[in-house]
Short mmCIF file of C-alpha atoms and ligand atoms in Angstrom, two decimals:
data_model
loop_
_atom_site.label_atom_id
_atom_site.label_comp_id
_atom_site.label_asym_id
_atom_site.label_seq_id
_atom_site.Cartn_x
_atom_site.Cartn_y
_atom_site.Cartn_z
CA MET A 1 6.89 14.34 4.07
CA PRO A 2 6.55 16.34 0.86
CA ARG A 3 3.38 18.39 0.89
CA PHE A 4 1.55 19.08 -2.34
CA ASP A 5 2.66 22.70 -2.30
CA ALA A 6 6.30 21.57 -2.22
CA ILE A 7 5.88 19.63 -5.47
CA VAL A 8 6.63 21.75 -8.53
CA GLY A 9 3.79 22.21 -11.05
CA GLU A 10 0.98 19.70 -11.71
CA GLU A 11 -1.51 22.12 -10.13
CA GLN A 12 -4.60 20.49 -11.64
CA LEU A 13 -3.55 17.02 -10.62
CA LYS A 14 -2.68 18.14 -7.10
CA ASP A 15 -6.06 19.88 -6.78
CA LYS A 16 -7.76 16.69 -7.87
CA MET A 17 -5.80 14.66 -5.33
CA ARG A 18 -6.58 17.20 -2.60
CA ALA A 19 -10.28 16.97 -3.42
CA ILE A 20 -10.17 13.15 -3.37
CA SER A 21 -8.43 13.10 -0.01
CA ARG A 22 -11.18 15.25 1.48
CA SER A 23 -13.93 12.93 0.23
CA ALA A 24 -14.30 9.18 -0.14
CA PRO A 25 -11.60 7.84 -2.45
CA SER A 26 -12.27 5.35 -5.24
CA HIS A 27 -10.77 1.90 -5.04
CA ALA A 28 -8.20 2.26 -7.79
CA TYR A 29 -6.17 5.05 -9.36
CA LEU A 30 -3.84 4.91 -12.30
CA LEU A 31 -1.17 7.57 -11.97
CA ALA A 32 0.50 7.68 -15.35
CA GLY A 33 3.37 9.78 -16.64
CA GLU A 34 6.76 9.34 -18.18
CA ARG A 35 9.89 8.25 -16.35
CA ARG A 36 11.37 10.87 -13.99
CA SER A 37 8.20 12.97 -14.09
CA GLY A 38 7.75 12.80 -10.32
CA LYS A 39 4.99 10.17 -10.21
CA THR A 40 6.37 8.27 -7.23
CA THR A 41 6.58 11.41 -5.09
CA LEU A 42 3.06 12.36 -6.14
CA ALA A 43 1.79 8.86 -5.29
CA LYS A 44 3.39 8.97 -1.86
CA CYS A 45 1.94 12.40 -1.18
CA PHE A 46 -1.47 11.23 -2.40
CA ALA A 47 -1.36 8.17 -0.13
CA ALA A 48 -0.37 10.39 2.81
CA ALA A 49 -3.20 12.81 1.98
CA ILE A 50 -5.78 10.01 1.96
CA GLN A 51 -4.60 8.80 5.37
CA CYS A 52 -3.74 12.17 6.95
CA GLU A 53 -5.21 12.70 10.42
CA GLY A 54 -4.34 16.40 10.59
CA GLU A 55 -6.51 19.46 10.10
CA GLY A 56 -6.52 21.71 7.05
CA GLU A 57 -4.26 21.02 4.08
CA LYS A 58 -3.66 17.32 3.49
CA PRO A 59 -1.14 15.81 3.80
CA CYS A 60 -0.33 18.03 6.78
CA GLY A 61 3.17 16.58 7.05
CA LYS A 62 3.01 16.67 10.84
CA CYS A 63 0.53 14.10 12.13
CA MET A 64 1.63 10.62 13.11
CA SER A 65 0.15 9.17 9.92
CA CYS A 66 2.08 11.58 7.69
CA LEU A 67 5.31 10.95 9.58
CA GLN A 68 4.85 7.21 9.26
CA VAL A 69 4.22 7.45 5.52
CA GLU A 70 7.42 9.44 5.24
CA GLU A 71 9.37 6.81 7.16
CA GLY A 72 7.74 3.97 5.28
CA SER A 73 6.38 2.54 8.52
CA HIS A 74 2.67 3.30 8.15
CA PRO A 75 0.86 0.00 8.76
CA ASP A 76 -1.92 0.92 6.32
CA VAL A 77 0.13 2.42 3.49
CA ILE A 78 1.81 -0.42 1.70
CA PHE A 79 4.36 -0.04 -1.07
CA LEU A 80 4.20 -3.31 -2.94
CA THR A 81 7.55 -5.05 -3.09
CA HIS A 82 8.50 -7.65 -5.65
CA GLU A 83 11.03 -10.43 -5.86
CA LYS A 84 12.55 -9.67 -9.24
CA GLU A 85 13.76 -6.18 -9.90
CA GLU A 86 12.42 -5.81 -13.43
CA THR A 87 9.08 -7.58 -13.21
CA ILE A 88 6.12 -7.78 -10.89
CA GLY A 89 4.88 -11.34 -11.04
CA ILE A 90 1.71 -13.12 -10.09
CA SER A 91 3.06 -14.31 -6.73
CA ASP A 92 4.02 -10.74 -5.79
CA ILE A 93 0.43 -9.64 -6.38
CA ARG A 94 -1.11 -12.69 -4.72
CA THR A 95 0.81 -12.46 -1.47
CA GLY A 96 1.55 -8.74 -1.38
CA LEU A 97 -1.89 -7.58 -2.33
CA ASN A 98 -4.70 -10.10 -2.83
CA GLU A 99 -4.10 -11.88 0.47
CA ASP A 100 -2.88 -8.93 2.46
CA ILE A 101 -5.82 -6.73 1.51
CA LEU A 102 -8.26 -9.13 3.17
CA LEU A 103 -6.86 -8.11 6.56
CA LYS A 104 -8.68 -5.01 7.77
CA PRO A 105 -6.73 -1.77 8.21
CA TYR A 106 -4.66 -1.75 11.35
CA ARG A 107 -5.49 1.75 12.43
CA ALA A 108 -6.64 3.95 9.56
CA LYS A 109 -9.92 4.19 7.72
CA TYR A 110 -8.35 2.98 4.50
CA LYS A 111 -5.70 0.56 3.44
CA VAL A 112 -3.68 2.15 0.66
CA TYR A 113 -1.47 0.13 -1.68
CA VAL A 114 1.02 1.77 -4.00
CA ILE A 115 2.24 -0.33 -6.92
CA ASP A 116 5.18 1.57 -8.37
CA ASP A 117 6.46 0.64 -11.84
CA ALA A 118 3.09 -0.98 -12.47
CA GLN A 119 4.05 -1.19 -16.16
CA ASN A 120 6.31 -4.07 -15.10
CA MET A 121 3.41 -6.25 -14.02
CA THR A 122 3.11 -9.38 -16.11
CA VAL A 123 -0.24 -10.10 -17.74
CA GLN A 124 -0.79 -12.86 -15.18
CA ALA A 125 -0.04 -10.43 -12.38
CA GLN A 126 -2.49 -7.93 -13.84
CA ASN A 127 -5.15 -10.60 -14.10
CA ALA A 128 -4.55 -11.52 -10.47
CA LEU A 129 -4.88 -7.85 -9.52
CA LEU A 130 -8.11 -7.69 -11.48
CA LYS A 131 -9.67 -10.20 -9.08
CA THR A 132 -9.24 -7.69 -6.26
CA LEU A 133 -10.33 -4.76 -8.41
CA GLU A 134 -13.55 -6.59 -9.27
CA GLU A 135 -14.55 -6.94 -5.64
CA PRO A 136 -12.42 -4.71 -3.50
CA PRO A 137 -13.01 -4.50 0.27
CA SER A 138 -14.66 -1.19 1.19
CA TYR A 139 -11.47 0.19 2.73
CA ALA A 140 -9.17 -0.63 -0.20
CA VAL A 141 -7.39 2.04 -2.24
CA ILE A 142 -4.89 0.89 -4.86
CA ILE A 143 -2.62 3.42 -6.56
CA LEU A 144 -1.00 2.10 -9.72
CA VAL A 145 2.00 4.14 -10.83
CA SER A 146 2.90 3.52 -14.45
CA ASN A 147 5.03 4.99 -17.24
CA THR A 148 2.21 4.48 -19.70
CA VAL A 149 -1.51 3.90 -19.52
CA ASP A 150 -1.24 1.37 -22.33
CA ALA A 151 0.86 -1.00 -20.25
CA MET A 152 -2.26 -1.77 -18.23
CA LEU A 153 -4.89 -4.23 -19.44
CA PRO A 154 -8.04 -2.44 -20.64
CA THR A 155 -9.96 -4.19 -17.87
CA ILE A 156 -7.66 -2.59 -15.29
CA GLN A 157 -7.82 0.80 -16.99
CA SER A 158 -11.61 0.75 -16.95
CA ARG A 159 -11.67 0.04 -13.22
CA SER A 160 -9.20 2.77 -12.34
CA VAL A 161 -9.54 6.53 -12.16
CA LEU A 162 -6.89 7.95 -14.43
CA LEU A 163 -4.59 10.58 -12.94
CA PRO A 164 -2.32 11.78 -15.75
CA VAL A 165 0.98 13.48 -14.91
CA LYS A 166 1.44 16.12 -17.60
CA PRO A 167 4.68 17.66 -18.87
CA LEU A 168 5.48 20.90 -17.06
CA PRO A 169 5.57 24.21 -18.94
CA ASP A 170 9.12 25.23 -19.93
CA GLU A 171 8.87 28.34 -17.79
CA VAL A 172 8.29 26.25 -14.64
CA ILE A 173 11.34 24.10 -15.32
CA ARG A 174 13.52 27.03 -16.26
CA ASN A 175 12.58 28.93 -13.09
CA TYR A 176 13.20 25.88 -10.95
CA LEU A 177 16.66 25.37 -12.44
CA MET A 178 17.60 29.00 -11.99
CA ASN A 179 16.07 29.61 -8.56
CA HIS A 180 16.56 26.27 -6.83
CA MET A 181 19.60 24.81 -8.56
CA ARG A 182 21.44 28.04 -9.33
CA VAL A 183 21.83 27.21 -13.00
CA PRO A 184 22.75 30.30 -15.06
CA ASP A 185 20.05 31.34 -17.53
CA TYR A 186 21.85 30.40 -20.76
CA ARG A 187 22.46 26.87 -19.48
CA ALA A 188 18.97 26.60 -18.07
CA ASP A 189 17.60 27.23 -21.57
CA VAL A 190 19.41 24.29 -23.14
CA ILE A 191 18.51 21.95 -20.29
CA THR A 192 14.88 23.07 -20.37
CA ALA A 193 14.67 22.39 -24.09
CA PHE A 194 16.03 18.90 -23.48
CA ALA A 195 13.84 18.13 -20.51
CA ARG A 196 10.65 18.45 -22.57
CA GLY A 197 8.53 19.17 -19.55
CA ASN A 198 10.16 16.57 -17.33
CA LEU A 199 11.69 18.11 -14.20
CA GLY A 200 13.46 14.91 -13.18
CA ARG A 201 15.19 14.74 -16.53
CA ALA A 202 16.14 18.41 -16.22
CA CYS A 203 17.69 17.83 -12.79
CA ASP A 204 19.61 14.84 -14.12
CA LEU A 205 21.21 17.06 -16.75
CA VAL A 206 22.37 19.71 -14.29
CA GLY A 207 26.05 19.13 -13.62
CA ASN A 208 26.03 16.06 -15.86
CA GLU A 209 29.55 16.15 -17.27
CA GLU A 210 28.80 13.80 -20.13
CA PHE A 211 26.02 16.08 -21.29
CA GLU A 212 28.20 19.18 -20.96
CA GLU A 213 30.92 17.53 -23.00
CA LEU A 214 28.43 16.43 -25.63
CA LYS A 215 27.07 19.95 -25.81
CA SER A 216 30.47 21.54 -26.24
CA ASN A 217 31.43 18.96 -28.91
CA ALA A 218 28.20 19.64 -30.72
CA ILE A 219 28.71 23.40 -30.61
CA THR A 220 32.27 23.11 -31.92
CA MET A 221 31.07 20.89 -34.72
CA LEU A 222 28.12 23.13 -35.60
CA LYS A 223 30.28 26.24 -35.59
CA GLY A 224 32.69 24.52 -37.94
CA ILE A 225 30.18 23.26 -40.44
CA SER A 226 29.94 26.36 -42.58
CA ASP A 227 33.67 27.06 -42.34
CA THR A 228 35.08 23.67 -43.24
CA ASP A 229 35.15 21.85 -46.54
CA LEU A 230 33.38 18.59 -47.18
CA GLY A 231 36.49 16.57 -46.45
CA THR A 232 36.85 18.06 -42.99
CA ALA A 233 33.15 17.57 -42.32
CA TYR A 234 33.64 13.94 -43.20
CA VAL A 235 36.55 13.58 -40.78
CA ASP A 236 34.43 15.24 -38.09
CA ALA A 237 31.65 12.77 -38.80
CA VAL A 238 33.99 9.84 -38.31
CA ASP A 239 35.21 11.37 -35.04
CA ILE A 240 31.74 11.92 -33.70
CA ALA A 241 30.56 8.49 -34.70
CA ALA A 242 33.54 6.92 -32.94
CA LYS A 243 32.78 8.88 -29.79
CA TYR A 244 29.12 8.07 -29.56
CA LYS A 245 28.64 4.81 -31.38
CA GLU A 246 28.42 2.85 -28.14
CA ASN A 247 25.84 5.17 -26.76
CA LYS A 248 22.73 5.67 -28.82
CA ASN A 249 21.26 7.90 -26.19
CA SER A 250 24.13 10.39 -26.49
CA PHE A 251 23.90 10.26 -30.24
CA ALA A 252 20.18 10.95 -30.04
CA GLN A 253 20.92 13.90 -27.76
CA LEU A 254 23.43 15.13 -30.29
CA THR A 255 20.80 15.11 -33.02
CA ASP A 256 18.52 17.08 -30.70
CA LEU A 257 21.24 19.66 -30.12
CA ILE A 258 21.68 19.99 -33.88
CA LEU A 259 17.95 20.50 -34.23
CA PHE A 260 17.84 23.18 -31.53
CA TRP A 261 20.80 24.98 -33.07
CA TYR A 262 19.22 25.29 -36.51
CA HIS A 263 15.85 26.00 -34.99
CA ASP A 264 17.41 28.99 -33.19
CA ALA A 265 19.00 30.15 -36.45
CA LEU A 266 15.70 29.84 -38.29
CA ILE A 267 13.87 31.83 -35.61
CA TYR A 268 16.55 34.50 -35.81
CA LYS A 269 16.35 34.55 -39.59
CA SER A 270 12.60 35.04 -39.62
CA THR A 271 12.23 37.38 -36.63
CA GLY A 272 15.63 39.04 -36.18
CA ARG A 273 15.22 38.54 -32.44
CA SER A 274 17.46 36.70 -30.04
CA GLU A 275 15.13 36.49 -27.03
CA GLY A 276 14.05 32.98 -26.22
CA LEU A 277 16.79 31.33 -28.26
CA ILE A 278 18.36 28.28 -26.66
CA PHE A 279 21.90 29.05 -27.77
CA ARG A 280 21.78 32.73 -26.90
CA GLU A 281 25.38 32.64 -25.70
CA GLU A 282 26.45 31.72 -29.24
CA ILE A 283 24.41 34.43 -30.85
CA GLN A 284 27.23 35.54 -33.19
CA TYR A 285 27.28 32.10 -34.79
CA ILE A 286 23.52 31.79 -34.82
CA LYS A 287 23.39 35.08 -36.73
CA LYS A 288 26.00 33.82 -39.16
CA VAL A 289 24.06 30.61 -39.86
CA ALA A 290 20.85 32.62 -40.25
CA ALA A 291 22.50 34.93 -42.76
CA GLU A 292 24.22 32.19 -44.77
CA MET A 293 21.41 29.69 -45.08
CA SER A 294 18.28 29.85 -47.17
CA TYR A 295 14.88 28.65 -45.99
CA GLU A 296 15.31 25.61 -48.27
CA GLY A 297 18.58 24.92 -46.48
CA PHE A 298 16.78 24.87 -43.14
CA GLU A 299 14.12 22.55 -44.50
CA ALA A 300 16.85 20.22 -45.74
CA VAL A 301 18.53 20.26 -42.30
CA PHE A 302 15.34 19.40 -40.44
CA ARG A 303 14.63 16.62 -42.93
CA ALA A 304 18.16 15.24 -42.54
CA VAL A 305 17.96 15.23 -38.73
CA LYS A 306 14.57 13.53 -38.84
CA GLU A 307 15.96 10.87 -41.15
CA ALA A 308 19.00 10.41 -38.91
CA LYS A 309 16.74 9.83 -35.90
CA GLU A 310 14.72 7.29 -37.83
CA LYS A 311 17.83 5.46 -38.97
CA LEU A 312 19.04 5.28 -35.38
CA ARG A 313 15.73 3.76 -34.37
CA PHE A 314 16.11 1.17 -37.11
CA ASN A 315 19.57 0.28 -35.83
CA VAL A 316 21.63 1.71 -38.66
CA SER A 317 25.21 2.08 -37.38
CA ALA A 318 26.22 5.37 -35.75
CA GLU A 319 29.04 5.78 -38.30
CA THR A 320 26.68 5.68 -41.25
CA VAL A 321 24.16 7.95 -39.62
CA ALA A 322 26.82 10.50 -38.60
CA ASP A 323 28.36 10.47 -42.10
CA LEU A 324 25.11 11.07 -43.88
CA LEU A 325 23.94 13.63 -41.40
CA LEU A 326 27.07 15.74 -41.42
CA ILE A 327 27.30 15.68 -45.18
CA SER A 328 23.68 16.81 -45.45
CA LEU A 329 24.30 19.55 -42.90
CA LYS A 330 27.31 20.72 -44.88
CA GLU A 331 25.36 20.72 -48.13
CA SER A 332 22.37 22.42 -46.57
CA SER A 333 24.55 25.16 -45.12
CA GLN A 334 25.46 26.17 -48.67
CA LYS A 335 21.91 26.21 -49.96
ZN1 ZN B 401 -1.09 14.51 8.30
#
């Protein structure tokens, strides 16, 4: 059973959960944070803490209750299941929660329900849940785990105590990658920048070959931009578009890499310092870009990347976006 101290970061949230588990919990909590931010682990730990029978720090991880939560066999900690994978429907809530909750706890003081992916509840399902939230039995604790707060009806939000999962500081992620996953520092920097405070996303990128390949393609392309002529840049654009046109996510990551690269160069240009740069291992090139480009050039690059991202969102083809972007990068590098 993960104990709170084994979960990285989220100190405030964990303190709040610890305090709740030592007092009388409310009937409903809305644990909200983006995908891969560790919400499900936190919810499980929170449920275990509420039910823990041990002394001292809760969850203790050792008592029968904690062990049963870990195994998924605790009779009074219920992880709501649903028939369809992508949606939680009204019948799932009716049978899995509204009817089940009327039966008193089997052994514990509380009956804790965890609804993971609560953002997938249909409006009808949420309205059915609302019936229970309006008049919950005294022993009921419902933990909704959702990607966004907004996915919940306002009437559900107002009856739940919000527990927001916040992005982790970069330093926490970087240290975790280096100390627990043995990622070398220069790679940890790039991954940390990409993870944007999400440890799950960071871990996904470690050893992800697709990402490594994308990164090395991007670096080759970026190194070449100031050296090649417009014609070559155009050929590169066609190449890149062909590679990533099926995968908007990769293309979006590519635009992020471009952004980080020029951001590094701009920082170097204005401070003359290489500490904290994401692409420290390419410092010779970063210095070159910093020396060759004007501040207007940087502004033009950031504008072009922003526009490229918008075009991708509006479903403009990858070929067109790559063309325009690379040509702007080329032009900006000469400004
Ligand atoms: Zn325990």
